Each structure stands twice: as C-alpha cells, then as structure tokens.
Coordinates of C-alpha atoms and ligand atoms in Angstrom, one line a residue:
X214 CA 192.5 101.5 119.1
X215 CA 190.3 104.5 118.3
X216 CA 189.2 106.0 121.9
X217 CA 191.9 107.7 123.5
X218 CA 192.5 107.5 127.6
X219 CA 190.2 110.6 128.2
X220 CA 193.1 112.2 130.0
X221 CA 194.8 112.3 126.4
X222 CA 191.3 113.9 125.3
X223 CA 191.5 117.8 124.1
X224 CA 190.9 119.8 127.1
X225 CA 188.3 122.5 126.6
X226 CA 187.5 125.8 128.7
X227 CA 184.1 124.3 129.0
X228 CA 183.3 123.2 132.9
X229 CA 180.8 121.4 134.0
X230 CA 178.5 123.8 136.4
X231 CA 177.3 120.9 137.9
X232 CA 179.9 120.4 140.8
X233 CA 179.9 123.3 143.1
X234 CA 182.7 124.5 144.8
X235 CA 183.7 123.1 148.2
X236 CA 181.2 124.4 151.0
X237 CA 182.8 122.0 154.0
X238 CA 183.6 123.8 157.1
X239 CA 187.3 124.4 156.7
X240 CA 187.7 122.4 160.5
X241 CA 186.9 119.6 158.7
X242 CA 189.6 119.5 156.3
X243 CA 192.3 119.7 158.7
X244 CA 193.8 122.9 160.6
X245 CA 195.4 124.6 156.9
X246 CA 192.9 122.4 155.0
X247 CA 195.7 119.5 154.7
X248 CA 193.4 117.1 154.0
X249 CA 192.3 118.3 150.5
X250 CA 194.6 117.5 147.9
X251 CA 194.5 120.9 145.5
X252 CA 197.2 119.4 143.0
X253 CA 194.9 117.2 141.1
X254 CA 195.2 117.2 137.2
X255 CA 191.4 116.3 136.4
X256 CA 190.7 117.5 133.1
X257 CA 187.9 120.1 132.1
X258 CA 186.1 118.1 129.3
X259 CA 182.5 119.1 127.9
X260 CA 179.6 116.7 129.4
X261 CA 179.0 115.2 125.8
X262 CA 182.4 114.6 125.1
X263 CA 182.7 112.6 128.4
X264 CA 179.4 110.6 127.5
X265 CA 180.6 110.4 123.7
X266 CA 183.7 108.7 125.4
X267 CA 182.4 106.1 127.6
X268 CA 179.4 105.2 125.7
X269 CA 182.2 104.8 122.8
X270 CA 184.7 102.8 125.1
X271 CA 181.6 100.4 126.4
X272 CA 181.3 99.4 122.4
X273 CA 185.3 98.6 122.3
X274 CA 184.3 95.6 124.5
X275 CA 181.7 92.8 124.3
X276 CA 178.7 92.4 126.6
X277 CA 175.7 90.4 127.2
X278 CA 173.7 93.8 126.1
X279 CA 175.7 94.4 123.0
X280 CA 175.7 90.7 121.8
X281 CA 175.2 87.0 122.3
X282 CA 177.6 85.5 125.0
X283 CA 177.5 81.5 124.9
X284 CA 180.6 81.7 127.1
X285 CA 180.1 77.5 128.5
X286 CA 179.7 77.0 132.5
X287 CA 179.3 80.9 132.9
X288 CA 175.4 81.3 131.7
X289 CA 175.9 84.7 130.2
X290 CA 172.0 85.4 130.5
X291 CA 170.5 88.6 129.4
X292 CA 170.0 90.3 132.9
X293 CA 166.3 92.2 133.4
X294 CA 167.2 95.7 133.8
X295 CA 163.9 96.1 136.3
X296 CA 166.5 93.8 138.8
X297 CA 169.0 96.7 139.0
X298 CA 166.5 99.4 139.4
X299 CA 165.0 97.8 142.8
X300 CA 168.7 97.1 144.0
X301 CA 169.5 100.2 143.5
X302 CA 166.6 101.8 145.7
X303 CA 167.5 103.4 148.6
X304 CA 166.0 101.5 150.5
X305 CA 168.0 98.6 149.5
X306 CA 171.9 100.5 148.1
X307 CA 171.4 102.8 151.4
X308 CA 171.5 100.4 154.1
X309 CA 174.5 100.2 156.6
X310 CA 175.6 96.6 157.4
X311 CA 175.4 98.1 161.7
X312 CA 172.4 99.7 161.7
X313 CA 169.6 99.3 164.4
X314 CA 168.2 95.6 163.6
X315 CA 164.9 97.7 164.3
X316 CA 165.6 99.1 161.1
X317 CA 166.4 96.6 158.7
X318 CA 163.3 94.0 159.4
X319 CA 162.5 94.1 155.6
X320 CA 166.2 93.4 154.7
X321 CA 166.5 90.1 156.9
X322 CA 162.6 89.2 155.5
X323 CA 164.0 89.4 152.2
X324 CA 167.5 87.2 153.1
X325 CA 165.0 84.8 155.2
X326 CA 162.5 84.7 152.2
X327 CA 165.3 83.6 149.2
X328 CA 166.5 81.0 151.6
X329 CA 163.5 79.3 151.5
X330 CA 163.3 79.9 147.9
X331 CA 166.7 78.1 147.4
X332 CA 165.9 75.4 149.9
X333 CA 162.9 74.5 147.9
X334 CA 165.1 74.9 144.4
X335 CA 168.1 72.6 145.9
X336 CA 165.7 69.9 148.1
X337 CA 167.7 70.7 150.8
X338 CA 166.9 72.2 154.5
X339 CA 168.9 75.2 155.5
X340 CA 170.9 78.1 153.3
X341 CA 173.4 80.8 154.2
X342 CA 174.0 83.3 151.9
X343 CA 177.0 84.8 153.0
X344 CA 179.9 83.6 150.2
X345 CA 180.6 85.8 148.1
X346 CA 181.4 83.8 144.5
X347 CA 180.8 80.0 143.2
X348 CA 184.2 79.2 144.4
X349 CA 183.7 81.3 148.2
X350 CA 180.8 79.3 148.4
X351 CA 183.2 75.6 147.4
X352 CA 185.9 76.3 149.9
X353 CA 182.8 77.0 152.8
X354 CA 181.8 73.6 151.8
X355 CA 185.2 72.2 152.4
X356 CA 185.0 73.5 155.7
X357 CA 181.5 72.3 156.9
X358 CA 182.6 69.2 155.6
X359 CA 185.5 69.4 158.0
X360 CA 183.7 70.7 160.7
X361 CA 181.3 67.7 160.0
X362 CA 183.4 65.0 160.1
X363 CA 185.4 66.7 163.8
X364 CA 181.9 66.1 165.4
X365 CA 181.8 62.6 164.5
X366 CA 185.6 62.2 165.4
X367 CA 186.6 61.6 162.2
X368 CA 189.8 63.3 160.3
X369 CA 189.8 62.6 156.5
X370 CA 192.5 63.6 154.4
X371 CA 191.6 63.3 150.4
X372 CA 188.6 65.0 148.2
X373 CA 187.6 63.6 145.5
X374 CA 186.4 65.5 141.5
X375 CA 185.9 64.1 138.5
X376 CA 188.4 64.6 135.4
X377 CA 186.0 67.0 133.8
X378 CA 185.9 69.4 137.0
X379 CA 186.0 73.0 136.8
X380 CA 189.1 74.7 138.2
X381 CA 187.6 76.4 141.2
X382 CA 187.0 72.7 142.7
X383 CA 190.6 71.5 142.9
X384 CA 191.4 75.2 144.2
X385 CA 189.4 75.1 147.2
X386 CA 189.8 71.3 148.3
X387 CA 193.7 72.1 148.5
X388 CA 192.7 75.9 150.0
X389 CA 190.7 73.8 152.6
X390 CA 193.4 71.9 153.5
X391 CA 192.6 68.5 151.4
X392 CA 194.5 66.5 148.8
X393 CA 192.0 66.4 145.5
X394 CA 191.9 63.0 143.9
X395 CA 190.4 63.2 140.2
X396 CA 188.5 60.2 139.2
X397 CA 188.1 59.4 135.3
X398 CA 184.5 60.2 132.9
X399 CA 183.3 56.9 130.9
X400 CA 182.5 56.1 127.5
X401 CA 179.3 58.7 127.9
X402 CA 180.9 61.4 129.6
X403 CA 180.2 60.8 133.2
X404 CA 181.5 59.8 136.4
X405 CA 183.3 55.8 135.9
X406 CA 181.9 53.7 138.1
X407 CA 184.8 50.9 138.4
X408 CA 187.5 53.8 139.1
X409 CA 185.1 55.0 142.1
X410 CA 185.1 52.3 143.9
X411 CA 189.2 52.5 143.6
X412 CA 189.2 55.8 144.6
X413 CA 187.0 55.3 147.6
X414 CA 189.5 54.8 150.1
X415 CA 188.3 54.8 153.8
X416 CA 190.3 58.5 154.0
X417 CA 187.9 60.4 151.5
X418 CA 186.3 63.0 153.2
X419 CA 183.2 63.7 150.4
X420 CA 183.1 64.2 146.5
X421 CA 182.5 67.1 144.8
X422 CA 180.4 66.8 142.0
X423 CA 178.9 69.5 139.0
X424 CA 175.9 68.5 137.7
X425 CA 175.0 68.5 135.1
X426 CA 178.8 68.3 134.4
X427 CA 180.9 70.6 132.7
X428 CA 180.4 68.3 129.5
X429 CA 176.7 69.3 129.9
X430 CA 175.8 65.9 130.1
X431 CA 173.7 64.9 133.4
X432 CA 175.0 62.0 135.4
X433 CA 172.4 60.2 135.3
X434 CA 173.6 57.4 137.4
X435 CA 173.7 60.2 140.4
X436 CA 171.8 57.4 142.8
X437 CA 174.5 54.9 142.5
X438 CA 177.5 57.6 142.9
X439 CA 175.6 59.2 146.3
X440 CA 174.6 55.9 147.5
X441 CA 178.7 54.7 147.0
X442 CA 179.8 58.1 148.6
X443 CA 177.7 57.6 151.5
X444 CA 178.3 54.1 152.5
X445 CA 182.0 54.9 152.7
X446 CA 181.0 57.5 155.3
X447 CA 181.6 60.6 153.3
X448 CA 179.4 63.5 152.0
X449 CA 178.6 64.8 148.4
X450 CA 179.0 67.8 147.4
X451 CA 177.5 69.5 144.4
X452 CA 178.7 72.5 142.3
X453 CA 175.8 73.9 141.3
X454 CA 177.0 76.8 139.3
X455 CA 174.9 74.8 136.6
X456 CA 171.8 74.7 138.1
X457 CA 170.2 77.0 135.7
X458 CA 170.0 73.3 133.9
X459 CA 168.0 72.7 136.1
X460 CA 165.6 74.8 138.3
X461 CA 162.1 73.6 138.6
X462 CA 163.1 70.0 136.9
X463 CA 165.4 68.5 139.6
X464 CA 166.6 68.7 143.2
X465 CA 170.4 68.0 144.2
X466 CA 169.1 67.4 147.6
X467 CA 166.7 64.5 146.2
X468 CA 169.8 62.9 144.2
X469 CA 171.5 62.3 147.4
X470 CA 173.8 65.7 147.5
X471 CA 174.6 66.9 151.0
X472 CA 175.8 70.1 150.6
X473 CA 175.0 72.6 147.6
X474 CA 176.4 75.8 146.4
X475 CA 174.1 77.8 144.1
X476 CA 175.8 80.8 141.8
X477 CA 173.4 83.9 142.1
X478 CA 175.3 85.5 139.6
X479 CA 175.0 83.2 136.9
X480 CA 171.5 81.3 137.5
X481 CA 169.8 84.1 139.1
X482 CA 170.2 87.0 136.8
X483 CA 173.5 89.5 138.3
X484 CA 175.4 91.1 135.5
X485 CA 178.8 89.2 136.0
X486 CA 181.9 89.2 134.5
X487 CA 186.0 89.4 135.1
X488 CA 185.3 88.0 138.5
X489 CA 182.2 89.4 140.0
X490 CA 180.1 90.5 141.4
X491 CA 178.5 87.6 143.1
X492 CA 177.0 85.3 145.4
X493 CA 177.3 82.0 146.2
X494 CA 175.2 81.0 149.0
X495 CA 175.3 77.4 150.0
X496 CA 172.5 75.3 150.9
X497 CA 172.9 72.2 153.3
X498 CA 171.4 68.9 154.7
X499 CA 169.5 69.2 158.0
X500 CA 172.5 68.0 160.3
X501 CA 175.2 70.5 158.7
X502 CA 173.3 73.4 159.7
X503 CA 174.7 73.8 162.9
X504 CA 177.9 74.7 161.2
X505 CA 176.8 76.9 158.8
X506 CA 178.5 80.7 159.2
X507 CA 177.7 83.3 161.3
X508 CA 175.4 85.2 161.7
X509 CA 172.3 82.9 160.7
X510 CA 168.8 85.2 160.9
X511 CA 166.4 83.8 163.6
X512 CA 163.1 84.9 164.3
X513 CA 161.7 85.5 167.9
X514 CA 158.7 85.2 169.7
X515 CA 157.5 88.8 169.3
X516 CA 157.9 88.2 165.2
X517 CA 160.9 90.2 165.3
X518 CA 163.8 89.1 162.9
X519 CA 167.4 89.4 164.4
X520 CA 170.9 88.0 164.1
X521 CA 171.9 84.9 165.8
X522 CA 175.3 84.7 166.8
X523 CA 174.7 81.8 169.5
X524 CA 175.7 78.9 167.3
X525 CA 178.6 77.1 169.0
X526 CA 179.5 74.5 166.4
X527 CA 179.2 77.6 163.5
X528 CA 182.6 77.4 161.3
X529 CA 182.6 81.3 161.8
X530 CA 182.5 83.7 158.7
X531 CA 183.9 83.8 155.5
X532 CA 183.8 87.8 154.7
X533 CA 182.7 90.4 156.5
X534 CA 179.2 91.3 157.5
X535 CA 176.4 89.1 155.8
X536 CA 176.8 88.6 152.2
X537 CA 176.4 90.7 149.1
X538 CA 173.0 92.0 149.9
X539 CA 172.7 93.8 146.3
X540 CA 173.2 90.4 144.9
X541 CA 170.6 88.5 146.6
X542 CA 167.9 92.0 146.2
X543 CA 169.0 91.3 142.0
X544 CA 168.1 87.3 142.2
X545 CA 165.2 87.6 144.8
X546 CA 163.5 90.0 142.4
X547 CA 164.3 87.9 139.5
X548 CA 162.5 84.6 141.1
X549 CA 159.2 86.6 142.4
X550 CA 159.4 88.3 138.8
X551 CA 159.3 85.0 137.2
X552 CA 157.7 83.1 139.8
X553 CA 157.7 79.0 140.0
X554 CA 156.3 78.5 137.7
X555 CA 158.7 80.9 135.1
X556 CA 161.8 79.3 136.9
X557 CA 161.0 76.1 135.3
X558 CA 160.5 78.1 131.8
X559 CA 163.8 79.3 132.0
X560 CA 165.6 75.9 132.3
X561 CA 163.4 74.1 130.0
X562 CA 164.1 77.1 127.7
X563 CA 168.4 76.9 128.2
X564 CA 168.4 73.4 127.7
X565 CA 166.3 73.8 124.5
X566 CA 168.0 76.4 123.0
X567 CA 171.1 74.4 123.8
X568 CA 170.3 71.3 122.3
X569 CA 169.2 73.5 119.3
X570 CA 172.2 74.5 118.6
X571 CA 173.8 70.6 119.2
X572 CA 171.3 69.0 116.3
X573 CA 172.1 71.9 113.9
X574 CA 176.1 71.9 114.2
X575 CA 176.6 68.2 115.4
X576 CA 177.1 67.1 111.6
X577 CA 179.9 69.7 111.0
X578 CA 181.4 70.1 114.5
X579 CA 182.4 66.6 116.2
X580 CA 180.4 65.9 119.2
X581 CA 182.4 63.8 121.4
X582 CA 179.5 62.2 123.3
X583 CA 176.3 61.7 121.3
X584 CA 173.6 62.1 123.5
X585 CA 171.1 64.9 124.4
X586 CA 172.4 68.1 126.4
X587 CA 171.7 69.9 129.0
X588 CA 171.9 73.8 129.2
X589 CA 175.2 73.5 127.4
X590 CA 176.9 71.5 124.3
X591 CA 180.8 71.2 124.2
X592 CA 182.0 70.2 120.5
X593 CA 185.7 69.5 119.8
X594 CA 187.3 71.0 116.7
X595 CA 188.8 68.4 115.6
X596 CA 186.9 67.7 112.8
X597 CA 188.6 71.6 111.8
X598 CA 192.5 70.2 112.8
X599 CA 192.6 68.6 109.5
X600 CA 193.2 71.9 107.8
X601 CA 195.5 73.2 110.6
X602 CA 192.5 75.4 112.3
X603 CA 192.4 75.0 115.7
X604 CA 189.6 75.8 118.7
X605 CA 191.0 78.7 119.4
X606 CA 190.8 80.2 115.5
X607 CA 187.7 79.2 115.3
X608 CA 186.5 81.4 118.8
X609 CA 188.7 83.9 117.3
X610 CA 186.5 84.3 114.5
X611 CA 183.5 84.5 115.8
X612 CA 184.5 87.8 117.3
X613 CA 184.7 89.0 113.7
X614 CA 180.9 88.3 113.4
X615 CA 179.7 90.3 116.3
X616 CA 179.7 86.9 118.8
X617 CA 181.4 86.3 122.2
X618 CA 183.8 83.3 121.9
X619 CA 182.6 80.0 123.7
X620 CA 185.2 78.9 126.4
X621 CA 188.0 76.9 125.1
X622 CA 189.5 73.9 125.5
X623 CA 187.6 73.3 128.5
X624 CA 186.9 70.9 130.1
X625 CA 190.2 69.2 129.5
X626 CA 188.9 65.5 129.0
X627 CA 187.7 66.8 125.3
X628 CA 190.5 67.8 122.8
X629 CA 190.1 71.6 121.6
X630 CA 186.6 71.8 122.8
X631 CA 184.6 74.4 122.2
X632 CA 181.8 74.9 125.2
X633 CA 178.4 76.6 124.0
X634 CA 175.9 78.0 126.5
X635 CA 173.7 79.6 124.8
X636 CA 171.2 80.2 128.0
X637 CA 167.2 80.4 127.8
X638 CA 167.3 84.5 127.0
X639 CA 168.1 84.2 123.4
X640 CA 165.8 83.9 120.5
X641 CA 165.6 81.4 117.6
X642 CA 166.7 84.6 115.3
X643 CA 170.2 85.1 117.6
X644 CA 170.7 81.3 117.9
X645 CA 170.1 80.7 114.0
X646 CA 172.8 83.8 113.0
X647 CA 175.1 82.1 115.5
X648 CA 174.6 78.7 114.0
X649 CA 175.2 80.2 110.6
X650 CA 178.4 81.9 111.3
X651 CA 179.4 78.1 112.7
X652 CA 178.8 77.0 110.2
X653 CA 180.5 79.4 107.6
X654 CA 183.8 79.4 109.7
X655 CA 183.7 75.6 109.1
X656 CA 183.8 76.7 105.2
X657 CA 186.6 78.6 105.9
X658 CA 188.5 76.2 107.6
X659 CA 188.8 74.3 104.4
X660 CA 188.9 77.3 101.7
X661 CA 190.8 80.0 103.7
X662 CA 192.3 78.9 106.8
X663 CA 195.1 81.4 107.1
X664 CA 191.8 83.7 107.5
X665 CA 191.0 81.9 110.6
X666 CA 194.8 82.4 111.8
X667 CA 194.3 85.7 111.7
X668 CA 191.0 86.2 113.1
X669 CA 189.8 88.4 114.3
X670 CA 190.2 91.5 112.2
X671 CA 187.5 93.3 112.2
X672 CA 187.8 94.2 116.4
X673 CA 189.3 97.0 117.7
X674 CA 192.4 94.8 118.5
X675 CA 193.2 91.8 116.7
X676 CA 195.5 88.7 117.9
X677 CA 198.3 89.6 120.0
X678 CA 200.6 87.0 122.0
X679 CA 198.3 86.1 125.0
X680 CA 200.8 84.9 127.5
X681 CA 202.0 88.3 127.3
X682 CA 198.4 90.3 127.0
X683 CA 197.9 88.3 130.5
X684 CA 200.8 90.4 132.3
X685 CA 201.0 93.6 130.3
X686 CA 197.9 95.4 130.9
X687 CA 198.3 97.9 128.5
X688 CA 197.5 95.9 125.5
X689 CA 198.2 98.3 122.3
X690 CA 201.8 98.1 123.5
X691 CA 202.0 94.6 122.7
X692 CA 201.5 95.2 118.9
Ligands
PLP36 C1 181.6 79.7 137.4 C2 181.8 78.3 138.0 C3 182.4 78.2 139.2 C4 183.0 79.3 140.1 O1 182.1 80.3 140.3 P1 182.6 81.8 140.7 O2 181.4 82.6 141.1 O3 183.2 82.3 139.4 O4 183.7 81.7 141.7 C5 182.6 76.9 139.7 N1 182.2 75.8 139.0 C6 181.6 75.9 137.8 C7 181.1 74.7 137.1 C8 181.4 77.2 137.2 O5 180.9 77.3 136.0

C-alpha cells in the first residue's frame, strides 16, 4: 500500500495556527486541570500534507463518486450532493432530540410530510420512521405482527421467506422470536405456488416477501400469494429495500402487502455503505397502526405538532429518540427535488438501464431465467466454469478496470451468480464501458484464465485469503 497511517507520516515543525490554545476556565477542567489529558502524541503535520493524505487514502478505496457501483439489492445510486448540504444546515444538524416541541415545529412538519409521501409510494395508511436500517425496520415488522396477532388472541409460531431471500429476513424472524420456514422459487424465478399451500400451516404468523425479488424478477402472481396468505389468517410482509424498482409504477399496499419497510438509504438517495447510515421506516395497513412505535407525531387543535406518547397498544421503541432525522432531511429533499413525477423517472430509468445491460451480456453470461428485469439482472458464471473461472474471478477483475464488483453468489438459488444493479444514475457511456469490460473478461476466461485467478492487480491490494482479511483488520499483514 502506498499511503502510510499518517501517524507514520514525517513530522514537521510546521503547526497549524488554526487551533488556539485552551481558553476554558481552569474550574472546568477539574481542581489541577485532571480532566485534560496533556500526554497525547498528535503529530504536527503541515495542512496540505494532511489533505494530500486523506484525499490520497479516499482514492485507495472505491466509491459511488469515484466509480460505478452495480453492487445487486444495495442500489449504489449516485447521491445529489445538494441533499447533504440542507442536512447539514443548522437548522437541521443543530437540533437536540429534547428540545422545546415549541421549537422544532418545522422538524416534525418535515417527519409528518415524508410520511405521507411514503404512504402514498407504498398504498398503505400510516408510517413511522423510527428504524434505523432495512433490517431494524424487518425485525419491527416481526413485532407488530406479533403484537397483531395478541389482539386477536392468536399466538403463531413459524414465518415464512422464500429460497431466494436476503439474509436480514431469516435474521430478524428468528431475532423476533419465530421459526423461518423457506419456501422454494419455480421454473421462472418466483414464489412456487404448490409448495405454498404446504407450507401454509394454520401456525404461520405472515410471509415476508421482497419484491421485486432478489432475482430481480417481479412476482407477478403477487394476487394469488396475498390472497393465499390472508385466507390462512396471516399477514404479508414486504421487504422493500427494492422499491427503487418500483416508485411511481406500483404500490405494495395495492398487491395485498400489510406491512412495508422502505430503505431510505438505498431508494431515497443517503450515501450508504459498511452498514450505514440509514433508515428504514415502515409503513403499515390501517389496523396495525395502533402498534406502531412510540412516539407517533399528532397534530392538535391549535395546529400545533407534538409527540404522542398515549398509544396503549404501541410495541414501544426500537432506538432511542425518533429516528435518524439527517436521514429522512437527505430522502425528503431528494423526493421534493425530484417531485412525482421525477420519482417515476428514476425507476423507469433503473429498470432500463438494468435490462440494458441483461440484452447486451445475456448471450455471453448465462441468464438463468429468461425474462425481462427489473432494476437488477443476476447472471450465473457458469457459462465461465468451463475454463475453471469462477464468479468470484470474474468480480475480481472488474476491480482491475476501475468497476465495483457486483455481489456474489447471491441469492443462493442461482450457482455463482453475479447480481448487477446498475441503478437509474448512470449513463449509456458508464453502462457501455461496463458492458465492454464483461465482455472482455469473458475473453479472458477462455485465453488467459490464470489472469482472472489473479485479479485484481492493478489495486492497491490484490487477492489475499478472505476468511482471514474478515478477522485481521490490518490487511497488508496478511500478504
Ligand atoms: C439491503 C437489504 C436489506 C437490509 O437493509 P439494511 O439497511 O442493510 O439493514 C434487506 N433486504 C434486502 C433485499 C436488501 O437489499
């Protein structure tokens, strides 16, 4: 690696005048000023060599503003940079979750507002936007869903996913306190009918479905699924963490899907990555909403908005205070930037850009299930194991030509697949060098695969063992 730890920099006499010495009253510190450490070692480096530094360490690493990113299910868009500027006004970053409700009016008009825009987005009646994350936003659907059933006397024991689910779902129905039950995809990649109905004991609690699924293929025989779910007297859930497939085109709430949760971070423009930041607020059918958490924002007779805590059937809270209010600022400007209108764009855009890239590589990578996408194509590389290259060369690779790798064998119900998202914010230029460089590796694969096995080579680290990269932080050691 070329960038050294910038404590390892060479030190220099030259100080920053900047920071001015200490001028707290020396009470403050404690009675011999024991509450200031005076032993710390932080080294005196010139202001460029600090900005040379990071700006140098930020190119080590790949990001949605250095590159394309068709990382599959994680819609690596290309995040407005106008969104960070109004959560970052003071206004906004300065707010303290306890002050003076008389103070934050335009804060809980703003929470209020995207509610209603995620209502109308979802077809469904009521929102909180507490979770923090996709999967915070799963498990508080497990838990209304509980809460749900209580009221009607009911106690349910199994939830069921299908066999293409993402990892998070599993996760939370057993964190919730349910046994998951995975039910088979067809011949085209969606839910089986025939193994639903054997599934569909009297003890399932509710499904939990993504749609479009993590094959990006839409299940488009939703009707029949909900209507199956809720004539057994269970609720479906969706993961929406793919709605960007959908915004403007189609309503979870008009399928038949009880409760939704929606990722901010991916759809709704948050730059995301190694597990957050996020949101995952979670919008509900009319009769959940009396358990939905704590606080909910009510508005009283004068106008005035406030906090309503009076909700006795309320499942309580799931983190502190009200939710990740810089996240919700990010994806509320976002929709009023882009308006209704805009929204629509956007998915019509994804899922073009994504079946773009399915017509133009479908001869050369195998396509497991031969229909039209949605915001996202999964290939297998199978059509590469004949030469020994595998899915994971092949993402390897890529990294050599400037690209994020697509996720990887994921979902598990396609062999080596290769997931592609390529997300509305690219253009025909970024997709077409992408689509190129697929299609040189595939060259590759038959003249030079060892080349492939040792991809990448041209990064600042190249293929190391990663069981042990996942424990031993520090890398370089590892070579
Ligand atoms: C990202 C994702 C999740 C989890 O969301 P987090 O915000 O990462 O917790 C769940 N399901 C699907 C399909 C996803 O793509």
């Amino acid at each position: 690696m070329s960038v050294p730890l910038i404590f390892d920099l060479p030190r220099s006499d030259a100080r920053n005048g900047y920071i001015p010495d200490s001028d707290l009253p020396e009470d403050v510190l404690g009675p011999s000023g024991e509450l200031q450490r005076c032993e710390l070692d932080i080294p005196q480096i010139a202001e460029p060599e600090v900005m040379r530094h990071f700006i140098n360490l930020s190119t080590l690493n790949h990001h949605i503003d250095k590159g394309f990113y068709p990382l599959g299910s994680c819609t690596m868009k290309y995040n407005p940079k106008v969104n960070e500027t109004i959560s970052g006004l003071p206004g906004f970053a300065g707010l303290h979750p306890h002050q003076p409700i008389d103070t934050i009016q335009t804060a809980l008009a703003i929470m209020l507002e995207l509610e209603k825009w995620l209502a109308e987005i979802t077809g469904l009646d009521a929102v909180t936007l507490q979770p923090a994350a996709g999967s915070h936003g799963e498990l508080t659907g497990i838990f209304l869903i509980r809460a749900w059933l209580k009221q009607r006397g009911e106690k349910r024991t199994k939830i069921l996913i299908p066999d293409s689910a993402h990892g998070t779902n599993p996760a939370s129905i057993v964190m919730g306190g349910y046994q998951c039950v995975s039910v088979p995809s067809d011949s085209r990649g969606r839910i089986d009918i025939d193994a639903l109905k054997q599934a569909l004991t009297p003890d399932v609690a509710a499904m939990m479905i993504t749609n479009p699924n993590t094959v990006g293929l839409y299940e488009d025989h939703i009707d029949e699924v909900a209507d199956m779910i809720h004539r057994n007297g269970s609720l479906l859930y969706m993961d929406g963490a793919n709605l960007n497939a959908m915004v403007g085109l189609a309503k979870p709430g008009l399928m038949g899907f009880d409760i939704v949760h929606i990722n901010l971070h991916k759809t709704f423009s948050t730059p995301h990555g190694g597990g957050g930041p996020g949101a995952g607020p979670v919008a509900v059918r009319r009769d959940l909403e009396p358990f939905l958490l704590l606080p909910r924002i009510s508005q009283s007779s004068n106008g005035w908005l406030d906090w309503d805590y009076d909700r006795p059937l309320s499942i309580g809270k799931v983190q502190s205070h009200f939710g990740n209010f810089s996240i919700l600022i990010r994806a509320m400007a976002y929709m009023f930037a882009l308006g209704a209108e805009g929204l629509k764009r956007m998915s019509e855009t994804a899922i073009l850009n994504a079946n773009y890239v399915l017509a133009r590589l479908k001869d050369t990578y195998k396509l497991p299930f031969d229909r039209y996408c949605t915001h996202e194509v999964v290939f297998s590389a199978d059509n590469q194991g004949k030469y020994g290259v595998k899915a994971v060369d092949i993402a390897k690779r890529l990294l050599d030509f400037g690209f994020h790798a697509p996720t990887i064998n994921f979902p598990l119900v396609i062999h080596e697949a290769l997931m592609i998202e390529p997300t509305e914010t690219e253009t025909l230029a970024a997709l077409d060098a992408f689509i190129e460089a697929m299609l040189q590796i595939d060259c590759e694969a038959k003249e030079h695969p060892e080349l492939l096995h040792q991809a990448p080579t041209l990064t600042p680290v190249s293929r190391f063992d990663e069981a042990a990269a996942a424990r031993v932080l520090d890398i370089c050691s590892l070579k």
